[in-house]
Each structure stands twice: as C-alpha cells, then as structure tokens.
Amino acid sequence: MIPRTRTAALTAAALLTAATAVGATHSAQAAPLTPTCTAADLRLSLGQEEDAAGSIFIPVNFTNTSTHVCSLRGYPGVSVLDAGHQQIGSPATRSSSPVTTVTVGPGQTVSATIRTNNATVAPACRPLSDYFGIYPPASSQQVLLPYNLLICGAFETSPVQVAG
C-alpha cells in the first residue's frame, strides 16, 4: 500500500504542477491593459474654431507627451471660466456620439469637440469667457486653456476620438 500511496501522491503533484503551468501560460498570454492617460501624460490645446449651420465647433486636442502608450475613454469635463477662474454657468453637456476607447501612443493626438450656437441663432448668451477649464476623461485634474468665447444656447462636448 505504501507504494500505491506514493505513486498517487506523485501523480497528484504532477497534475498540480501541470495545472499551475497551464494557468501561468494562460495568464502570460492575456493582453495587458493599457493604462488610462493622466493629465500629467497629456498636453491639451485648442484647434481652429469653425462655424457651420449656426454652430461653433472647437476641437480640444489631447497629445500624449509621455513615453508610454495610454488610453482615453469618454467625455472630457468642459466649463467656461472668467478671469478669476470662476465657472460661468453649467458645464458642457454630453453629445449623443458613441463612446470608444482610444489608444494614444507617445506623440500622438486625439480630440473631442466643443459645440455651442452662434449668437445670431441663440441670442441668450453667457458672459464672455476668459478660459476653458477642461478635465481629461477619468481625470480629476483640471487644465486651464485661455480662450474668449460666448456660450449661446447649446453647450456640449463630444467624447474623445481619433483626431482627423
């Protein structure tokens, strides 16, 4: 009986080792998750303002200045601020555009778009802004960008998407 017990123990140990090896191999083959871009990883800038069909569109560019790949998903938080950095009215609402996760390599840029109405279409405007206060998606750090804009009527932002 002792030899059978020893054989059974060796067989059990071999099976356990094989199962562990299979599990380790499976884990090693799983795709690594791309970390979320932080405000420290990004340089934010505003693109060229465009007017179309009674609306004003302003791209917000997010450029990865880090040395690693990171990702962004969702909407930036966008507000307009006065010279004292006080918020003017409510923040931008979210458009109905679909949300995707975008991967941003070092030096690459992705963007979101801010939209408001032209004052001739929606004459009820907020006071002229001095800054945009922008929170990258999933960030609690606000970035201030100097910009004078009248928010009239609608004020919304699209989710971050591949630029261009």
N, CA, C and O of each residue as an XYZ file, in Angstrom:
656
protein
N       0.803     -1.193      0.000
C       0.000      0.000      0.000
C       0.848      1.259      0.000
O       0.456      2.269     -0.584
N       1.949      1.214      0.616
C       2.804      2.391      0.642
C       3.228      2.777     -0.773
O       3.200      3.962     -1.104
N       3.623      1.813     -1.630
C       3.999      2.220     -2.981
C       2.836      2.879     -3.727
O       3.049      3.850     -4.454
N       1.606      2.367     -3.560
C       0.474      2.986     -4.248
C       0.230      4.394     -3.742
O      -0.062      5.287     -4.538
N       0.339      4.615     -2.452
C       0.142      5.948     -1.884
C       1.186      6.902     -2.426
O       0.887      8.048     -2.763
N       2.422      6.414     -2.507
C       3.497      7.259     -3.028
C       3.248      7.572     -4.505
O       3.459      8.705     -4.937
N       2.804      6.586     -5.281
C       2.510      6.799     -6.692
C       1.358      7.789     -6.838
O       1.408      8.677     -7.688
N       0.339      7.643     -6.027
C      -0.800      8.548     -6.080
C      -0.368      9.970     -5.718
O      -0.814     10.933     -6.341
N       0.489     10.099     -4.725
C       0.962     11.426     -4.321
C       1.790     12.057     -5.428
O       1.650     13.248     -5.709
N       2.651     11.267     -6.058
C       3.464     11.789     -7.159
C       2.584     12.191     -8.341
O       2.827     13.216     -8.977
N       1.568     11.388     -8.634
C       0.655     11.708     -9.725
C      -0.103     12.995     -9.418
O      -0.245     13.849    -10.294
N      -0.588     13.144     -8.199
C      -1.304     14.349     -7.803
C      -0.397     15.571     -7.893
O      -0.823     16.635     -8.344
N       0.854     15.417     -7.462
C       1.803     16.530     -7.532
C       2.078     16.911     -8.987
O       2.164     18.093     -9.321
N       2.213     15.903     -9.848
C       2.460     16.172    -11.268
C       1.266     16.888    -11.898
O       1.446     17.818    -12.685
N       0.049     16.460    -11.557
C      -1.146     17.121    -12.093
C      -1.254     18.564    -11.601
O      -1.613     19.462    -12.363
N      -0.944     18.778    -10.333
C      -0.993     20.126     -9.781
C       0.029     21.031    -10.471
O      -0.271     22.181    -10.794
N       1.233     20.509    -10.695
C       2.269     21.272    -11.387
C       1.832     21.599    -12.816
O       2.026     22.721    -13.282
N       1.246     20.627    -13.508
C       0.785     20.845    -14.880
C      -0.336     21.880    -14.912
O      -0.347     22.745    -15.787
N      -1.270     21.806    -13.979
C      -2.379     22.763    -13.932
C      -1.864     24.169    -13.648
O      -2.347     25.141    -14.229
N      -0.888     24.276    -12.758
C      -0.299     25.572    -12.446
C       0.408     26.130    -13.667
O       0.291     27.320    -13.959
N       1.135     25.293    -14.381
C       1.850     25.736    -15.576
C       0.874     26.207    -16.650
O       1.119     27.213    -17.315
N      -0.239     25.478    -16.820
C      -1.232     25.884    -17.797
C      -1.827     27.234    -17.401
O      -1.996     28.110    -18.249
N      -2.142     27.403    -16.124
C      -2.692     28.669    -15.642
C      -1.713     29.806    -15.835
O      -2.114     30.902    -16.226
N      -0.438     29.573    -15.571
C       0.566     30.613    -15.740
C       0.709     30.981    -17.214
O       0.859     32.155    -17.551
N       0.663     29.995    -18.077
C       0.772     30.258    -19.507
C      -0.416     31.073    -19.970
O      -0.265     32.016    -20.747
N      -1.599     30.713    -19.494
C      -2.810     31.434    -19.875
C      -2.714     32.896    -19.434
O      -3.054     33.797    -20.200
N      -2.256     33.133    -18.212
C      -2.128     34.495    -17.710
C      -1.101     35.282    -18.510
O      -1.304     36.465    -18.782
N      -0.015     34.647    -18.884
C       1.027     35.339    -19.622
C       0.550     35.728    -21.020
O       1.056     36.691    -21.596
N      -0.411     34.995    -21.570
C      -0.886     35.277    -22.905
C      -2.015     36.312    -22.922
O      -2.375     36.801    -23.992
N      -2.565     36.646    -21.787
C      -3.645     37.622    -21.737
C      -3.098     38.986    -22.146
O      -1.980     39.343    -21.776
N      -3.878     39.748    -22.906
C      -3.452     41.064    -23.364
C      -3.334     42.016    -22.176
O      -4.250     42.112    -21.359
N      -2.202     42.719    -22.083
C      -2.057     43.665    -20.972
C      -3.007     44.841    -21.168
O      -3.286     45.243    -22.298
N      -3.500     45.388    -20.063
C      -4.384     46.542    -20.132
C      -3.558     47.796    -20.347
O      -2.498     47.957    -19.741
N      -4.033     48.680    -21.201
C      -3.355     49.948    -21.441
C      -3.777     50.911    -20.345
O      -4.972     51.090    -20.109
N      -2.813     51.538    -19.666
C      -3.197     52.459    -18.587
C      -3.931     53.678    -19.136
O      -3.716     54.091    -20.276
N      -4.790     54.238    -18.310
C      -5.514     55.458    -18.672
C      -4.546     56.631    -18.664
O      -3.705     56.745    -17.772
N      -4.664     57.501    -19.657
C      -3.835     58.711    -19.708
C      -4.218     59.622    -18.544
O      -5.401     59.849    -18.291
N      -3.240     60.128    -17.856
C      -3.484     61.111    -16.799
C      -3.238     62.508    -17.368
O      -2.673     62.653    -18.452
N      -3.658     63.517    -16.643
C      -3.415     64.893    -17.085
C      -1.911     65.136    -17.237
O      -1.494     65.905    -18.104
N      -1.097     64.485    -16.401
C       0.360     64.651    -16.488
C       0.924     64.040    -17.770
O       1.997     64.441    -18.221
N       0.213     63.070    -18.367
C       0.655     62.435    -19.616
C       0.311     63.275    -20.841
O       0.814     63.011    -21.933
N      -0.536     64.276    -20.671
C      -1.137     64.964    -21.825
C      -0.807     66.440    -21.896
O      -0.620     67.105    -20.876
N      -0.740     66.939    -23.119
C      -0.728     68.383    -23.364
C      -2.057     68.694    -24.045
O      -2.371     68.111    -25.083
N      -2.833     69.597    -23.475
C      -4.105     69.974    -24.065
C      -3.940     71.270    -24.843
O      -3.226     72.180    -24.424
N      -4.608     71.332    -25.972
C      -4.596     72.545    -26.787
C      -5.926     72.640    -27.521
O      -6.661     71.659    -27.633
N      -6.219     73.829    -28.016
C      -7.449     74.046    -28.767
C      -7.111     74.175    -30.242
O      -6.132     74.824    -30.613
N      -7.927     73.552    -31.078
C      -7.748     73.640    -32.517
C      -8.459     74.862    -33.072
O      -8.945     75.715    -32.330
N      -8.505     74.923    -34.370
C      -9.120     76.048    -35.083
C     -10.640     76.043    -34.936
O     -11.290     75.040    -35.227
N     -11.202     77.154    -34.488
C     -12.654     77.308    -34.371
C     -13.277     77.305    -35.762
O     -12.760     77.933    -36.686
N     -14.395     76.589    -35.901
C     -15.113     76.544    -37.178
C     -16.582     76.872    -36.952
O     -17.181     76.446    -35.964
N     -17.157     77.635    -37.882
C     -18.576     77.965    -37.855
C     -19.281     77.161    -38.935
O     -18.799     77.079    -40.064
N     -20.426     76.565    -38.592
C     -21.205     75.804    -39.580
C     -22.646     75.702    -39.098
O     -22.906     75.322    -37.956
N     -23.576     76.044    -39.979
C     -25.013     75.877    -39.732
C     -25.458     76.432    -38.381
O     -26.229     75.793    -37.665
N     -24.970     77.621    -38.037
C     -25.405     78.259    -36.801
C     -24.703     77.760    -35.551
O     -25.057     78.163    -34.443
N     -23.718     76.894    -35.709
C     -22.968     76.369    -34.571
C     -21.498     76.752    -34.669
O     -20.977     77.009    -35.754
N     -20.849     76.783    -33.528
C     -19.403     76.990    -33.438
C     -18.809     75.698    -32.897
O     -19.263     75.181    -31.876
N     -17.797     75.179    -33.576
C     -17.121     73.941    -33.183
C     -15.667     74.248    -32.861
O     -14.978     74.904    -33.641
N     -15.198     73.771    -31.706
C     -13.808     73.982    -31.300
C     -13.220     72.633    -30.883
O     -13.684     72.033    -29.913
N     -12.201     72.148    -31.607
C     -11.563     70.889    -31.201
C     -10.690     71.090    -29.954
O      -9.994     72.097    -29.825
N     -10.740     70.129    -29.060
C      -9.842     70.080    -27.914
C      -8.891     68.916    -28.192
O      -9.320     67.766    -28.287
N      -7.607     69.219    -28.321
C      -6.611     68.197    -28.649
C      -5.917     67.702    -27.396
O      -5.531     68.485    -26.528
N      -5.765     66.382    -27.316
C      -5.080     65.721    -26.214
C      -3.854     65.018    -26.811
O      -3.997     63.998    -27.485
N      -2.666     65.548    -26.572
C      -1.433     64.975    -27.119
C      -0.685     64.249    -26.012
O      -0.432     64.816    -24.948
N      -0.332     62.993    -26.266
C       0.401     62.188    -25.297
C       1.863     62.646    -25.292
O       2.586     62.433    -26.265
N       2.293     63.271    -24.201
C       3.671     63.739    -24.071
C       4.523     62.780    -23.253
O       5.693     63.061    -22.993
N       3.952     61.650    -22.844
C       4.707     60.670    -22.057
C       5.504     59.754    -22.991
O       5.464     59.897    -24.213
N       6.209     58.833    -22.394
C       6.990     57.858    -23.179
C       6.281     56.514    -23.275
O       6.854     55.550    -23.784
N       5.056     56.438    -22.799
C       4.313     55.177    -22.844
C       2.951     55.354    -23.529
O       2.420     56.461    -23.619
N       2.413     54.249    -24.001
C       1.075     54.242    -24.591
C       0.068     54.333    -23.462
O       0.242     53.705    -22.418
N      -0.985     55.112    -23.667
C      -2.066     55.188    -22.687
C      -3.378     55.308    -23.455
O      -3.378     55.450    -24.677
N      -4.486     55.251    -22.740
C      -5.786     55.294    -23.420
C      -6.711     56.302    -22.758
O      -6.566     56.647    -21.585
N      -7.674     56.761    -23.563
C      -8.724     57.659    -23.082
C     -10.063     57.089    -23.522
O     -10.184     56.545    -24.620
N     -11.060     57.215    -22.667
C     -12.403     56.744    -22.993
C     -13.418     57.697    -22.380
O     -13.394     57.970    -21.179
N     -14.298     58.189    -23.215
C     -15.392     59.002    -22.705
C     -15.250     60.474    -23.007
O     -14.537     60.883    -23.924
N     -15.946     61.252    -22.215
C     -16.082     62.683    -22.428
C     -15.158     63.469    -21.505
O     -14.986     63.105    -20.342
N     -14.562     64.543    -22.014
C     -13.864     65.436    -21.098
C     -14.893     66.287    -20.360
O     -15.996     66.510    -20.858
N     -14.532     66.755    -19.188
C     -15.352     67.736    -18.483
C     -14.965     69.102    -19.005
O     -13.781     69.440    -19.012
N     -15.928     69.902    -19.442
C     -15.621     71.204    -20.037
C     -16.498     72.281    -19.397
O     -17.717     72.142    -19.309
N     -15.849     73.350    -18.956
C     -16.546     74.529    -18.423
C     -15.896     75.766    -19.006
O     -14.756     75.723    -19.471
N     -16.630     76.876    -18.980
C     -16.027     78.161    -19.312
C     -15.860     78.931    -18.008
O     -16.693     78.847    -17.105
N     -14.761     79.684    -17.931
C     -14.399     80.380    -16.704
C     -14.116     81.842    -16.983
O     -13.744     82.217    -18.095
N     -14.299     82.666    -15.954
C     -13.964     84.086    -16.077
C     -12.487     84.296    -15.722
O     -11.755     83.338    -15.475
N     -12.063     85.561    -15.701
C     -10.656     85.882    -15.439
C     -10.192     85.408    -14.058
O      -9.010     85.123    -13.864
N     -11.129     85.324    -13.093
C     -10.805     84.849    -11.750
C     -10.931     83.339    -11.604
O     -10.883     82.816    -10.491
N     -11.090     82.638    -12.717
C     -11.226     81.165    -12.777
C     -12.522     80.670    -12.143
O     -12.603     79.528    -11.691
N     -13.533     81.533    -12.112
C     -14.844     81.128    -11.612
C     -15.675     80.631    -12.795
O     -15.664     81.225    -13.873
N     -16.393     79.535    -12.573
C     -17.204     78.940    -13.638
C     -18.357     79.861    -14.019
O     -19.015     80.445    -13.159
N     -18.588     79.978    -15.327
C     -19.700     80.771    -15.855
C     -20.778     79.791    -16.311
O     -20.622     79.138    -17.343
N     -21.853     79.684    -15.563
C     -22.934     78.778    -15.938
C     -22.574     77.316    -15.737
O     -21.579     76.986    -15.091
N     -23.399     76.451    -16.300
C     -23.226     74.998    -16.154
C     -22.142     74.475    -17.086
O     -21.847     75.087    -18.113
N     -21.551     73.340    -16.724
C     -20.578     72.729    -17.636
C     -21.253     72.219    -18.907
O     -22.479     72.129    -18.980
N     -20.452     71.894    -19.884
C     -20.962     71.349    -21.149
C     -21.668     70.020    -20.901
O     -21.245     69.211    -20.075
N     -22.755     69.823    -21.640
C     -23.437     68.532    -21.604
C     -22.735     67.584    -22.566
O     -21.874     67.996    -23.343
N     -23.109     66.323    -22.507
C     -22.509     65.309    -23.373
C     -23.359     65.123    -24.625
O     -24.584     65.028    -24.554
N     -22.691     65.073    -25.761
C     -23.409     64.819    -27.014
C     -23.871     63.364    -27.024
O     -23.550     62.595    -26.119
N     -24.610     63.005    -28.032
C     -25.090     61.618    -28.134
C     -24.150     60.748    -28.974
O     -24.523     59.639    -29.355
N     -22.958     61.223    -29.263
C     -21.996     60.455    -30.057
C     -21.566     59.198    -29.313
O     -21.478     59.209    -28.085
N     -21.291     58.098    -30.049
C     -20.869     56.867    -29.394
C     -19.489     57.013    -28.745
O     -18.625     57.736    -29.241
N     -19.310     56.312    -27.631
C     -18.056     56.341    -26.881
C     -17.219     55.120    -27.252
O     -17.724     53.999    -27.298
N     -15.945     55.349    -27.513
C     -14.998     54.268    -27.754
C     -13.748     54.539    -26.925
O     -13.533     55.659    -26.461
N     -12.939     53.524    -26.745
C     -11.645     53.698    -26.099
C     -10.626     53.971    -27.188
O     -10.541     53.224    -28.163
N      -9.854     55.036    -27.029
C      -8.819     55.355    -28.000
C      -7.454     55.186    -27.342
O      -7.228     55.640    -26.220
N      -6.563     54.533    -28.050
C      -5.203     54.322    -27.587
C      -4.338     55.436    -28.151
O      -4.402     55.748    -29.340
N      -3.522     56.034    -27.280
C      -2.725     57.187    -27.671
C      -1.242     56.869    -27.441
O      -0.785     56.764    -26.303
N      -0.513     56.720    -28.530
C       0.920     56.464    -28.428
C       1.667     57.744    -28.108
O       1.109     58.833    -28.239
N       2.918     57.632    -27.690
C       3.719     58.834    -27.434
C       3.743     59.749    -28.662
O       4.011     59.298    -29.776
N       3.462     61.024    -28.450
C       3.455     61.998    -29.527
C       2.174     62.051    -30.339
O       2.015     62.944    -31.171
N       1.255     61.118    -30.120
C       0.003     61.103    -30.880
C      -1.041     62.014    -30.227
O      -0.983     62.304    -29.032
N      -1.998     62.456    -31.054
C      -3.048     63.368    -30.605
C      -4.420     62.786    -30.923
O      -4.641     62.255    -32.011
N      -5.334     62.890    -29.973
C      -6.747     62.567    -30.169
C      -7.521     63.828    -29.798
O      -6.947     64.760    -29.236
N      -8.811     63.867    -30.105
C      -9.543     65.104    -29.828
C     -10.987     64.848    -29.432
O     -11.543     63.774    -29.660
N     -11.566     65.863    -28.837
C     -13.003     65.954    -28.565
C     -13.418     67.296    -29.161
O     -12.571     68.149    -29.427
N     -14.715     67.481    -29.371
C     -15.180     68.732    -29.972
C     -16.196     69.409    -29.068
O     -17.152     68.788    -28.604
N     -15.972     70.695    -28.828
C     -16.904     71.530    -28.077
C     -17.816     72.208    -29.105
O     -17.357     72.661    -30.154
N     -19.111     72.269    -28.787
C     -20.058     72.942    -29.681
C     -20.951     73.881    -28.884
O     -21.427     73.543    -27.801
N     -21.167     75.061    -29.441
C     -22.169     75.999    -28.943
C     -22.839     76.620    -30.160
O     -22.443     76.360    -31.296
N     -23.849     77.436    -29.920
C     -24.542     78.106    -31.025
C     -23.943     79.479    -31.281
O     -23.359     80.102    -30.395
N     -24.100     79.922    -32.493
C     -23.729     81.271    -32.870
C     -24.739     82.225    -32.228
O     -25.918     81.891    -32.117
N     -24.292     83.395    -31.810
C     -25.173     84.359    -31.135
C     -26.341     84.815    -32.008
O     -27.361     85.254    -31.478
N     -26.216     84.723    -33.328
C     -27.328     85.112    -34.205
C     -28.430     84.060    -34.203
O     -29.568     84.362    -34.561
N     -28.114     82.843    -33.812
C     -29.091     81.747    -33.775
C     -29.721     81.618    -32.389
O     -30.921     81.376    -32.263
N     -28.905     81.782    -31.360
C     -29.375     81.666    -29.972
C     -28.847     82.870    -29.206
O     -27.771     82.797    -28.611
N     -29.588     83.982    -29.209
C     -29.075     85.230    -28.640
C     -28.922     85.246    -27.119
O     -28.295     86.163    -26.588
N     -29.472     84.265    -26.400
C     -29.289     84.229    -24.947
C     -27.900     83.648    -24.654
O     -27.690     82.436    -24.688
N     -26.965     84.555    -24.366
C     -25.564     84.142    -24.183
C     -25.088     84.399    -22.758
O     -25.603     85.273    -22.061
N     -24.104     83.626    -22.347
C     -23.423     83.853    -21.075
C     -22.400     84.987    -21.281
O     -22.119     85.376    -22.415
N     -21.858     85.501    -20.194
C     -20.774     86.480    -20.353
C     -19.581     85.844    -21.090
O     -19.392     84.628    -21.056
N     -18.804     86.671    -21.740
C     -17.631     86.213    -22.482
C     -16.659     85.493    -21.544
O     -16.339     85.995    -20.467
N     -16.200     84.327    -21.957
C     -15.263     83.556    -21.127
C     -13.835     84.062    -21.309
O     -13.509     84.714    -22.301
N     -12.995     83.745    -20.329
C     -11.558     84.000    -20.421
C     -10.780     82.691    -20.554
O      -9.656     82.679    -21.056
N     -11.385     81.593    -20.101
C     -10.717     80.283    -20.117
C     -11.727     79.170    -20.382
O     -12.921     79.303    -20.116
N     -11.207     78.077    -20.911
C     -11.873     76.787    -20.827
C     -11.206     76.059    -19.669
O      -9.981     76.068    -19.554
N     -11.994     75.436    -18.820
C     -11.490     74.530    -17.798
C     -11.824     73.128    -18.286
O     -12.999     72.787    -18.430
N     -10.806     72.310    -18.541
C     -11.035     71.000    -19.150
C     -10.431     69.906    -18.284
O      -9.260     69.962    -17.911
N     -11.249     68.914    -17.972
C     -10.810     67.711    -17.281
C     -10.709     66.596    -18.328
O     -11.721     66.246    -18.935
N      -9.525     66.032    -18.556
C      -9.465     64.874    -19.458
C     -10.373     63.762    -18.918
O     -10.614     63.708    -17.712
N     -10.882     62.875    -19.783
C     -11.715     61.775    -19.294
C     -11.018     61.011    -18.165
O      -9.816     60.755    -18.231
N     -11.767     60.657    -17.148
C     -11.298     59.879    -15.987
C     -10.240     60.620    -15.170
O      -9.476     59.989    -14.440
N     -10.185     61.936    -15.281
C      -9.191     62.716    -14.539
C      -9.887     63.667    -13.580
O     -10.986     64.150    -13.851
N      -9.237     63.926    -12.461
C      -9.766     64.914    -11.518
C      -8.903     66.174    -11.521
O      -9.041     67.033    -10.650
N      -8.008     66.277    -12.511
C      -7.142     67.447    -12.618
C      -7.589     68.328    -13.786
O      -7.592     67.900    -14.940
N      -7.958     69.541    -13.467
C      -8.426     70.487    -14.484
C      -7.237     71.187    -15.150
O      -6.262     71.557    -14.495
N      -7.348     71.354    -16.457
C      -6.356     72.091    -17.237
C      -7.033     73.361    -17.741
O      -8.117     73.296    -18.322
N      -6.405     74.510    -17.523
C      -6.959     75.793    -17.965
C      -6.334     76.183    -19.298
O      -5.113     76.175    -19.456
N      -7.196     76.524    -20.255
C      -6.738     76.990    -21.562
C      -7.364     78.351    -21.826
O      -8.590     78.464    -21.858
N      -6.546     79.396    -22.017
C      -7.105     80.724    -22.294
C      -7.923     80.704    -23.587
O      -7.468     80.197    -24.613
N      -9.150     81.268    -23.522
C      -9.991     81.322    -24.720
C     -11.192     82.206    -24.449
O     -11.872     82.047    -23.435
N     -11.452     83.130    -25.345
C     -12.627     84.001    -25.234
C     -13.730     83.446    -26.119
O     -13.570     83.331    -27.334
N     -14.860     83.101    -25.492
C     -15.982     82.531    -26.233
C     -17.285     82.921    -25.563
O     -17.398     82.913    -24.338
N     -18.263     83.261    -26.381
C     -19.624     83.446    -25.891
C     -20.338     82.118    -26.027
O     -20.446     81.577    -27.127
N     -20.821     81.595    -24.927
C     -21.632     80.380    -24.962
C     -23.067     80.832    -25.128
O     -23.623     81.504    -24.259
N     -23.662     80.462    -26.247
C     -25.037     80.852    -26.568
C     -25.847     79.597    -26.845
O     -25.466     78.781    -27.684
N     -26.958     79.440    -26.145
C     -27.790     78.260    -26.367
C     -27.081     76.987    -25.943
O     -26.685     76.841    -24.786
N     -26.925     76.076    -26.877
C     -26.318     74.765    -26.580
C     -24.855     74.917    -26.165
O     -24.148     75.812    -26.627
N     -24.427     74.024    -25.288
C     -23.019     73.936    -24.883
C     -22.767     72.470    -24.605
O     -23.175     71.946    -23.569
N     -22.091     71.807    -25.534
C     -21.883     70.363    -25.389
C     -20.500     69.957    -25.860
O     -19.811     70.709    -26.549
N     -20.111     68.758    -25.474
C     -18.834     68.182    -25.884
C     -19.060     66.772    -26.412
O     -19.954     66.053    -25.965
N     -18.236     66.405    -27.360
C     -18.252     65.034    -27.876
C     -17.281     64.200    -27.053
O     -16.462     64.763    -26.327
N     -17.349     62.883    -27.143
C     -16.336     62.056    -26.490
C     -14.994     62.185    -27.236
O     -14.940     62.654    -28.372
N     -13.946     61.767    -26.581
C     -12.624     61.755    -27.209
C     -12.645     60.719    -28.329
O     -13.199     59.631    -28.178
N     -12.036     61.075    -29.446
C     -11.976     60.172    -30.598
C     -10.669     60.402    -31.352
O      -9.967     61.384    -31.111
N     -10.359     59.508    -32.245
C      -9.140     59.647    -33.036
C      -9.236     60.928    -33.833
O     -10.248     61.177    -34.488
N      -8.183     61.755    -33.787
C      -8.175     63.055    -34.462
C      -8.126     62.878    -35.972
O      -7.550     61.921    -36.491
N      -8.745     63.825    -36.657
C      -8.619     63.911    -38.104
C      -9.535     63.071    -38.844
O      -9.513     63.068    -40.075
